[in-house]
mmCIF file of C-alpha atoms in Angstrom:
data_model
loop_
_atom_site.group_PDB
_atom_site.id
_atom_site.type_symbol
_atom_site.label_atom_id
_atom_site.label_comp_id
_atom_site.label_asym_id
_atom_site.label_seq_id
_atom_site.Cartn_x
_atom_site.Cartn_y
_atom_site.Cartn_z
ATOM 1 C CA UNK A 1234 36.774 -50.316 72.222
ATOM 2 C CA UNK A 1235 38.838 -47.141 72.478
ATOM 3 C CA UNK A 1236 42.284 -48.104 73.789
ATOM 4 C CA UNK A 1237 43.010 -44.560 74.898
ATOM 5 C CA UNK A 1238 46.339 -44.184 73.086
ATOM 6 C CA UNK A 1239 45.479 -41.787 70.263
ATOM 7 C CA UNK A 1240 48.382 -39.413 69.549
ATOM 8 C CA UNK A 1241 50.799 -41.432 71.676
ATOM 9 C CA UNK A 1242 54.228 -41.934 70.104
ATOM 10 C CA UNK A 1243 55.051 -45.620 69.642
ATOM 11 C CA UNK A 1244 58.464 -47.046 68.768
ATOM 12 C CA UNK A 1245 58.364 -50.510 67.167
ATOM 13 C CA UNK A 1246 61.638 -52.341 66.557
ATOM 14 C CA UNK A 1247 61.833 -54.838 63.719
ATOM 15 C CA UNK A 1248 58.788 -53.122 62.269
ATOM 16 C CA UNK A 1249 59.567 -53.518 58.581
ATOM 17 C CA UNK A 1250 57.870 -56.891 58.182
ATOM 18 C CA UNK A 1251 55.963 -59.776 59.749
ATOM 19 C CA UNK A 1252 55.026 -59.387 63.435
ATOM 20 C CA UNK A 1253 56.624 -55.975 63.809
ATOM 21 C CA UNK A 1254 54.814 -54.553 60.789
ATOM 22 C CA UNK A 1255 51.517 -55.884 62.137
ATOM 23 C CA UNK A 1256 52.263 -54.259 65.513
ATOM 24 C CA UNK A 1257 52.970 -50.938 63.817
ATOM 25 C CA UNK A 1258 49.843 -51.154 61.651
ATOM 26 C CA UNK A 1259 47.529 -51.886 64.586
ATOM 27 C CA UNK A 1260 49.016 -49.141 66.764
ATOM 28 C CA UNK A 1261 48.696 -46.693 63.876
ATOM 29 C CA UNK A 1262 45.064 -47.717 63.450
ATOM 30 C CA UNK A 1263 44.560 -46.799 67.116
ATOM 31 C CA UNK A 1264 45.842 -43.311 66.339
ATOM 32 C CA UNK A 1265 49.446 -43.635 67.493
ATOM 33 C CA UNK A 1266 52.286 -41.855 65.755
ATOM 34 C CA UNK A 1267 54.568 -44.759 64.917
ATOM 35 C CA UNK A 1268 58.348 -44.874 64.603
ATOM 36 C CA UNK A 1269 59.365 -48.003 62.705
ATOM 37 C CA UNK A 1270 62.932 -48.966 63.580
ATOM 38 C CA UNK A 1271 64.609 -51.697 61.578
ATOM 39 C CA UNK A 1272 67.999 -52.807 60.307
ATOM 40 C CA UNK A 1273 66.404 -52.683 56.844
ATOM 41 C CA UNK A 1274 66.157 -48.960 56.077
ATOM 42 C CA UNK A 1275 64.146 -49.411 52.874
ATOM 43 C CA UNK A 1276 61.748 -51.788 54.601
ATOM 44 C CA UNK A 1277 61.200 -49.369 57.481
ATOM 45 C CA UNK A 1278 60.456 -46.527 55.067
ATOM 46 C CA UNK A 1279 58.095 -48.692 53.040
ATOM 47 C CA UNK A 1280 56.182 -49.836 56.125
ATOM 48 C CA UNK A 1281 55.889 -46.232 57.297
ATOM 49 C CA UNK A 1282 54.696 -45.223 53.841
ATOM 50 C CA UNK A 1283 51.956 -47.854 53.961
ATOM 51 C CA UNK A 1284 50.669 -46.352 57.207
ATOM 52 C CA UNK A 1285 50.839 -42.824 55.833
ATOM 53 C CA UNK A 1286 48.911 -43.911 52.731
ATOM 54 C CA UNK A 1287 46.082 -45.010 55.023
ATOM 55 C CA UNK A 1288 46.023 -41.631 56.728
ATOM 56 C CA UNK A 1289 48.240 -42.461 59.693
ATOM 57 C CA UNK A 1290 51.448 -40.902 60.955
ATOM 58 C CA UNK A 1291 54.645 -42.927 60.752
ATOM 59 C CA UNK A 1292 58.353 -42.537 60.084
ATOM 60 C CA UNK A 1293 60.965 -45.174 59.241
ATOM 61 C CA UNK A 1294 64.412 -45.304 60.835
ATOM 62 C CA UNK A 1295 67.421 -47.522 60.245
ATOM 63 C CA UNK A 1296 69.139 -48.829 63.367
ATOM 64 C CA UNK A 1297 71.182 -51.783 64.579
ATOM 65 C CA UNK A 1298 69.796 -52.201 68.089
ATOM 66 C CA UNK A 1299 73.023 -53.875 69.216
ATOM 67 C CA UNK A 1300 74.836 -50.554 68.892
ATOM 68 C CA UNK A 1301 74.362 -48.263 71.907
ATOM 69 C CA UNK A 1302 75.309 -45.040 70.116
ATOM 70 C CA UNK A 1303 72.991 -45.738 67.186
ATOM 71 C CA UNK A 1304 70.111 -46.580 69.511
ATOM 72 C CA UNK A 1305 70.553 -43.343 71.430
ATOM 73 C CA UNK A 1306 70.791 -41.390 68.177
ATOM 74 C CA UNK A 1307 67.644 -42.885 66.680
ATOM 75 C CA UNK A 1308 65.657 -42.279 69.868
ATOM 76 C CA UNK A 1309 66.735 -38.626 69.785
ATOM 77 C CA UNK A 1310 65.674 -38.342 66.141
ATOM 78 C CA UNK A 1311 62.292 -39.930 66.816
ATOM 79 C CA UNK A 1312 61.604 -37.551 69.688
ATOM 80 C CA UNK A 1313 62.572 -34.600 67.498
ATOM 81 C CA UNK A 1314 60.363 -35.792 64.613
ATOM 82 C CA UNK A 1315 57.334 -37.199 66.447
ATOM 83 C CA UNK A 1316 57.604 -36.271 70.129
ATOM 84 C CA UNK A 1317 58.479 -38.039 73.386
ATOM 85 C CA UNK A 1318 58.208 -41.820 73.164
ATOM 86 C CA UNK A 1319 55.270 -43.195 75.160
ATOM 87 C CA UNK A 1320 55.188 -46.782 73.888
ATOM 88 C CA UNK A 1321 58.066 -49.144 73.150
ATOM 89 C CA UNK A 1322 57.452 -52.462 71.428
ATOM 90 C CA UNK A 1323 60.619 -54.539 71.481
ATOM 91 C CA UNK A 1324 59.742 -56.783 68.568
ATOM 92 C CA UNK A 1325 63.134 -57.137 66.836
ATOM 93 C CA UNK A 1326 64.493 -60.651 67.149
ATOM 94 C CA UNK A 1327 65.838 -63.629 65.309
ATOM 95 C CA UNK A 1328 66.476 -67.350 65.382
ATOM 96 C CA UNK A 1329 70.014 -67.744 64.138
ATOM 97 C CA UNK A 1330 70.678 -71.441 63.525
ATOM 98 C CA UNK A 1331 68.702 -74.372 64.812
ATOM 99 C CA UNK A 1332 71.010 -77.075 66.060
ATOM 100 C CA UNK A 1333 71.818 -79.134 69.081
ATOM 101 C CA UNK A 1334 73.979 -77.759 71.873
ATOM 102 C CA UNK A 1335 76.868 -80.063 70.981
ATOM 103 C CA UNK A 1336 77.109 -78.426 67.543
ATOM 104 C CA UNK A 1337 76.603 -74.810 68.581
ATOM 105 C CA UNK A 1338 79.390 -72.323 67.927
ATOM 106 C CA UNK A 1339 80.190 -69.390 70.172
ATOM 107 C CA UNK A 1340 79.117 -66.941 67.474
ATOM 108 C CA UNK A 1341 75.696 -68.646 67.136
ATOM 109 C CA UNK A 1342 75.053 -68.245 70.850
ATOM 110 C CA UNK A 1343 76.347 -64.673 70.987
ATOM 111 C CA UNK A 1344 74.363 -63.419 67.981
ATOM 112 C CA UNK A 1345 71.060 -64.725 69.335
ATOM 113 C CA UNK A 1346 71.596 -63.085 72.703
ATOM 114 C CA UNK A 1347 72.979 -59.836 71.299
ATOM 115 C CA UNK A 1348 69.892 -59.208 69.155
ATOM 116 C CA UNK A 1349 67.077 -60.761 71.165
ATOM 117 C CA UNK A 1350 68.148 -59.826 74.678
ATOM 118 C CA UNK A 1351 70.864 -57.173 74.622
ATOM 119 C CA UNK A 1352 69.135 -55.219 71.857
ATOM 120 C CA UNK A 1353 65.914 -55.219 73.873
ATOM 121 C CA UNK A 1354 67.852 -53.931 76.872
ATOM 122 C CA UNK A 1355 69.509 -51.107 74.910
ATOM 123 C CA UNK A 1356 66.313 -49.820 73.335
ATOM 124 C CA UNK A 1357 64.379 -49.996 76.601
ATOM 125 C CA UNK A 1358 67.153 -48.260 78.522
ATOM 126 C CA UNK A 1359 67.067 -45.391 76.017
ATOM 127 C CA UNK A 1360 63.325 -44.688 76.400
ATOM 128 C CA UNK A 1361 62.676 -45.689 80.022
ATOM 129 C CA UNK A 1362 63.934 -42.559 81.853
ATOM 130 C CA UNK A 1363 61.676 -40.264 79.830
ATOM 131 C CA UNK A 1364 58.647 -42.450 80.495
ATOM 132 C CA UNK A 1365 59.341 -42.370 84.231
ATOM 133 C CA UNK A 1366 59.754 -38.593 84.248
ATOM 134 C CA UNK A 1367 56.464 -38.089 82.361
ATOM 135 C CA UNK A 1368 54.779 -40.747 84.530
ATOM 136 C CA UNK A 1369 53.303 -42.685 81.618
ATOM 137 C CA UNK A 1370 54.760 -45.472 79.558
ATOM 138 C CA UNK A 1371 54.045 -48.845 78.001
ATOM 139 C CA UNK A 1372 56.796 -51.325 77.195
ATOM 140 C CA UNK A 1373 56.106 -54.666 75.521
ATOM 141 C CA UNK A 1374 58.868 -57.226 75.004
ATOM 142 C CA UNK A 1375 58.534 -60.028 72.476
ATOM 143 C CA UNK A 1376 59.250 -63.354 74.121
ATOM 144 C CA UNK A 1377 58.283 -66.737 72.639
ATOM 145 C CA UNK A 1378 56.742 -70.052 73.489
ATOM 146 C CA UNK A 1379 60.352 -71.274 73.362
ATOM 147 C CA UNK A 1380 61.032 -69.002 76.332
ATOM 148 C CA UNK A 1381 58.225 -70.692 78.261
ATOM 149 C CA UNK A 1382 58.889 -74.308 77.306
ATOM 150 C CA UNK A 1383 62.374 -74.503 75.826
ATOM 151 C CA UNK A 1384 62.957 -75.890 72.388
ATOM 152 C CA UNK A 1385 64.901 -78.826 71.007
ATOM 153 C CA UNK A 1386 67.748 -77.421 68.956
ATOM 154 C CA UNK A 1387 66.923 -73.898 70.156
ATOM 155 C CA UNK A 1388 69.206 -73.547 73.165
ATOM 156 C CA UNK A 1389 70.447 -70.047 72.330
ATOM 157 C CA UNK A 1390 67.085 -68.757 71.132
ATOM 158 C CA UNK A 1391 65.171 -70.169 74.100
ATOM 159 C CA UNK A 1392 67.716 -68.771 76.532
ATOM 160 C CA UNK A 1393 67.448 -65.323 74.984
ATOM 161 C CA UNK A 1394 63.658 -65.392 75.231
ATOM 162 C CA UNK A 1395 63.484 -66.541 78.845
ATOM 163 C CA UNK A 1396 65.978 -63.748 79.466
ATOM 164 C CA UNK A 1397 63.555 -61.304 77.849
ATOM 165 C CA UNK A 1398 60.856 -62.461 80.267
ATOM 166 C CA UNK A 1399 63.106 -61.901 83.275
ATOM 167 C CA UNK A 1400 64.102 -58.513 81.893
ATOM 168 C CA UNK A 1401 60.462 -57.476 81.381
ATOM 169 C CA UNK A 1402 59.503 -58.447 84.918
ATOM 170 C CA UNK A 1403 62.419 -56.507 86.371
ATOM 171 C CA UNK A 1404 61.624 -53.393 84.317
ATOM 172 C CA UNK A 1405 58.004 -53.724 85.468
ATOM 173 C CA UNK A 1406 59.161 -53.437 89.074
ATOM 174 C CA UNK A 1407 61.253 -50.351 88.341
ATOM 175 C CA UNK A 1408 58.422 -48.636 86.462
ATOM 176 C CA UNK A 1409 55.489 -49.590 88.666
ATOM 177 C CA UNK A 1410 55.462 -46.491 90.873
ATOM 178 C CA UNK A 1411 55.860 -44.223 87.868
ATOM 179 C CA UNK A 1412 52.847 -45.475 85.853
ATOM 180 C CA UNK A 1413 55.166 -47.291 83.433
ATOM 181 C CA UNK A 1414 54.151 -50.873 82.692
ATOM 182 C CA UNK A 1415 56.264 -53.584 81.105
ATOM 183 C CA UNK A 1416 54.885 -56.880 79.870
ATOM 184 C CA UNK A 1417 55.933 -59.714 77.586
ATOM 185 C CA UNK A 1418 54.042 -61.446 74.793
ATOM 186 C CA UNK A 1419 54.948 -65.039 73.980
ATOM 187 C CA UNK A 1420 53.805 -66.022 70.464
ATOM 188 C CA UNK A 1421 53.569 -69.600 69.282
ATOM 189 C CA UNK A 1422 53.340 -70.773 65.669
ATOM 190 C CA UNK A 1423 52.654 -67.647 63.640
ATOM 191 C CA UNK A 1424 52.307 -67.288 59.865
ATOM 192 C CA UNK A 1425 53.940 -66.843 57.441
ATOM 193 C CA UNK A 1426 57.407 -67.697 58.732
ATOM 194 C CA UNK A 1427 56.350 -70.795 60.656
ATOM 195 C CA UNK A 1428 55.617 -72.649 57.430
ATOM 196 C CA UNK A 1429 59.295 -72.392 56.452
ATOM 197 C CA UNK A 1430 60.232 -74.897 59.135
ATOM 198 C CA UNK A 1431 60.626 -78.558 58.085
ATOM 199 C CA UNK A 1432 58.811 -79.383 61.342
ATOM 200 C CA UNK A 1433 55.808 -77.224 60.500
ATOM 201 C CA UNK A 1434 53.218 -80.018 60.346
ATOM 202 C CA UNK A 1435 54.422 -81.503 63.635
ATOM 203 C CA UNK A 1436 54.337 -78.100 65.316
ATOM 204 C CA UNK A 1437 50.785 -77.311 64.218
ATOM 205 C CA UNK A 1438 49.612 -80.658 65.609
ATOM 206 C CA UNK A 1439 50.842 -79.492 69.018
ATOM 207 C CA UNK A 1440 48.499 -76.485 68.876
ATOM 208 C CA UNK A 1441 45.188 -77.052 70.684
ATOM 209 C CA UNK A 1442 43.365 -75.037 68.002
ATOM 210 C CA UNK A 1443 45.100 -77.113 65.299
ATOM 211 C CA UNK A 1444 46.123 -74.102 63.231
ATOM 212 C CA UNK A 1445 48.768 -71.420 63.094
ATOM 213 C CA UNK A 1446 48.156 -67.864 64.197
ATOM 214 C CA UNK A 1447 48.358 -64.691 62.133
ATOM 215 C CA UNK A 1448 50.580 -61.676 62.844
ATOM 216 C CA UNK A 1449 47.462 -59.654 63.663
ATOM 217 C CA UNK A 1450 46.646 -62.077 66.500
ATOM 218 C CA UNK A 1451 49.877 -61.052 68.183
ATOM 219 C CA UNK A 1452 49.538 -57.383 67.241
ATOM 220 C CA UNK A 1453 46.137 -56.997 68.883
ATOM 221 C CA UNK A 1454 47.511 -58.503 72.101
ATOM 222 C CA UNK A 1455 50.427 -56.075 71.943
ATOM 223 C CA UNK A 1456 48.125 -53.102 71.346
ATOM 224 C CA UNK A 1457 45.975 -54.024 74.335
ATOM 225 C CA UNK A 1458 49.004 -54.186 76.627
ATOM 226 C CA UNK A 1459 50.039 -50.750 75.305
ATOM 227 C CA UNK A 1460 46.631 -49.298 76.059
ATOM 228 C CA UNK A 1461 45.146 -47.273 78.875
ATOM 229 C CA UNK A 1462 42.783 -50.209 79.398
ATOM 230 C CA UNK A 1463 45.739 -52.339 80.516
ATOM 231 C CA UNK A 1464 46.981 -49.802 83.062
ATOM 232 C CA UNK A 1465 46.894 -52.310 85.959
ATOM 233 C CA UNK A 1466 48.723 -55.085 84.110
ATOM 234 C CA UNK A 1467 52.493 -55.182 84.507
ATOM 235 C CA UNK A 1468 55.102 -57.910 84.726
ATOM 236 C CA UNK A 1469 52.768 -60.300 82.915
ATOM 237 C CA UNK A 1470 53.577 -62.831 80.212
ATOM 238 C CA UNK A 1471 50.749 -63.252 77.708
ATOM 239 C CA UNK A 1472 50.960 -66.420 75.595
ATOM 240 C CA UNK A 1473 49.488 -66.046 72.102
ATOM 241 C CA UNK A 1474 49.815 -69.665 71.096
ATOM 242 C CA UNK A 1475 46.386 -71.072 70.266
ATOM 243 C CA UNK A 1476 46.914 -73.393 73.228
ATOM 244 C CA UNK A 1477 50.268 -74.793 72.108
ATOM 245 C CA UNK A 1478 51.528 -74.300 75.656
ATOM 246 C CA UNK A 1479 48.764 -76.549 77.028
ATOM 247 C CA UNK A 1480 49.043 -80.263 77.522
ATOM 248 C CA UNK A 1481 47.008 -81.889 74.784
ATOM 249 C CA UNK A 1482 46.594 -85.401 73.371
#
């Protein structure tokens, strides 16, 4: 199925590895020109090189999305190199520390929110006005099953992700009359990072399908929400969890 986004310029944050790299690869396969933005400059360049080696168009950019000036600078560079940004995938995120609320330090809380929520805000703010002016845009924010259900020992992370959902819905309202959609994707247990958790076996047993997902499972959902086919979907939260968010025995 043609998603109708060939030659669109797509910015993917945290695109050097894992979910973000899969997002970038799938969008490139759909014909998008992809800007891979990551704190890891070498990783961003390598991921872009992989796309170019397959015949796609991609560039890597280093950026700390917590820094307003650097975000604005990198957006300007992308638009100079590739053209106006049509698609923004806010994938960059982190889980910094897993511990109960009673043990959480201020800096643990603040780092989670500054990357997962404030970084998403700063990148979106930088690209949103241009999308509205051109009357076409797709924004996808990476939430989490923890943002839907909470998570034991994940107070800061879960709070940041439910914040991302509220942010996405609000941006959807502001973009709706300008043909700019904004949606959130909420992944569940996704390889390969999920297996690093000491609770991995217990988590997989909570999944209705009884297995973890792959990065491509999330990436294809992201690509659909970025597509012309999804033009009437905005303010939605799409769980990609294999049924982990369902009640199961």
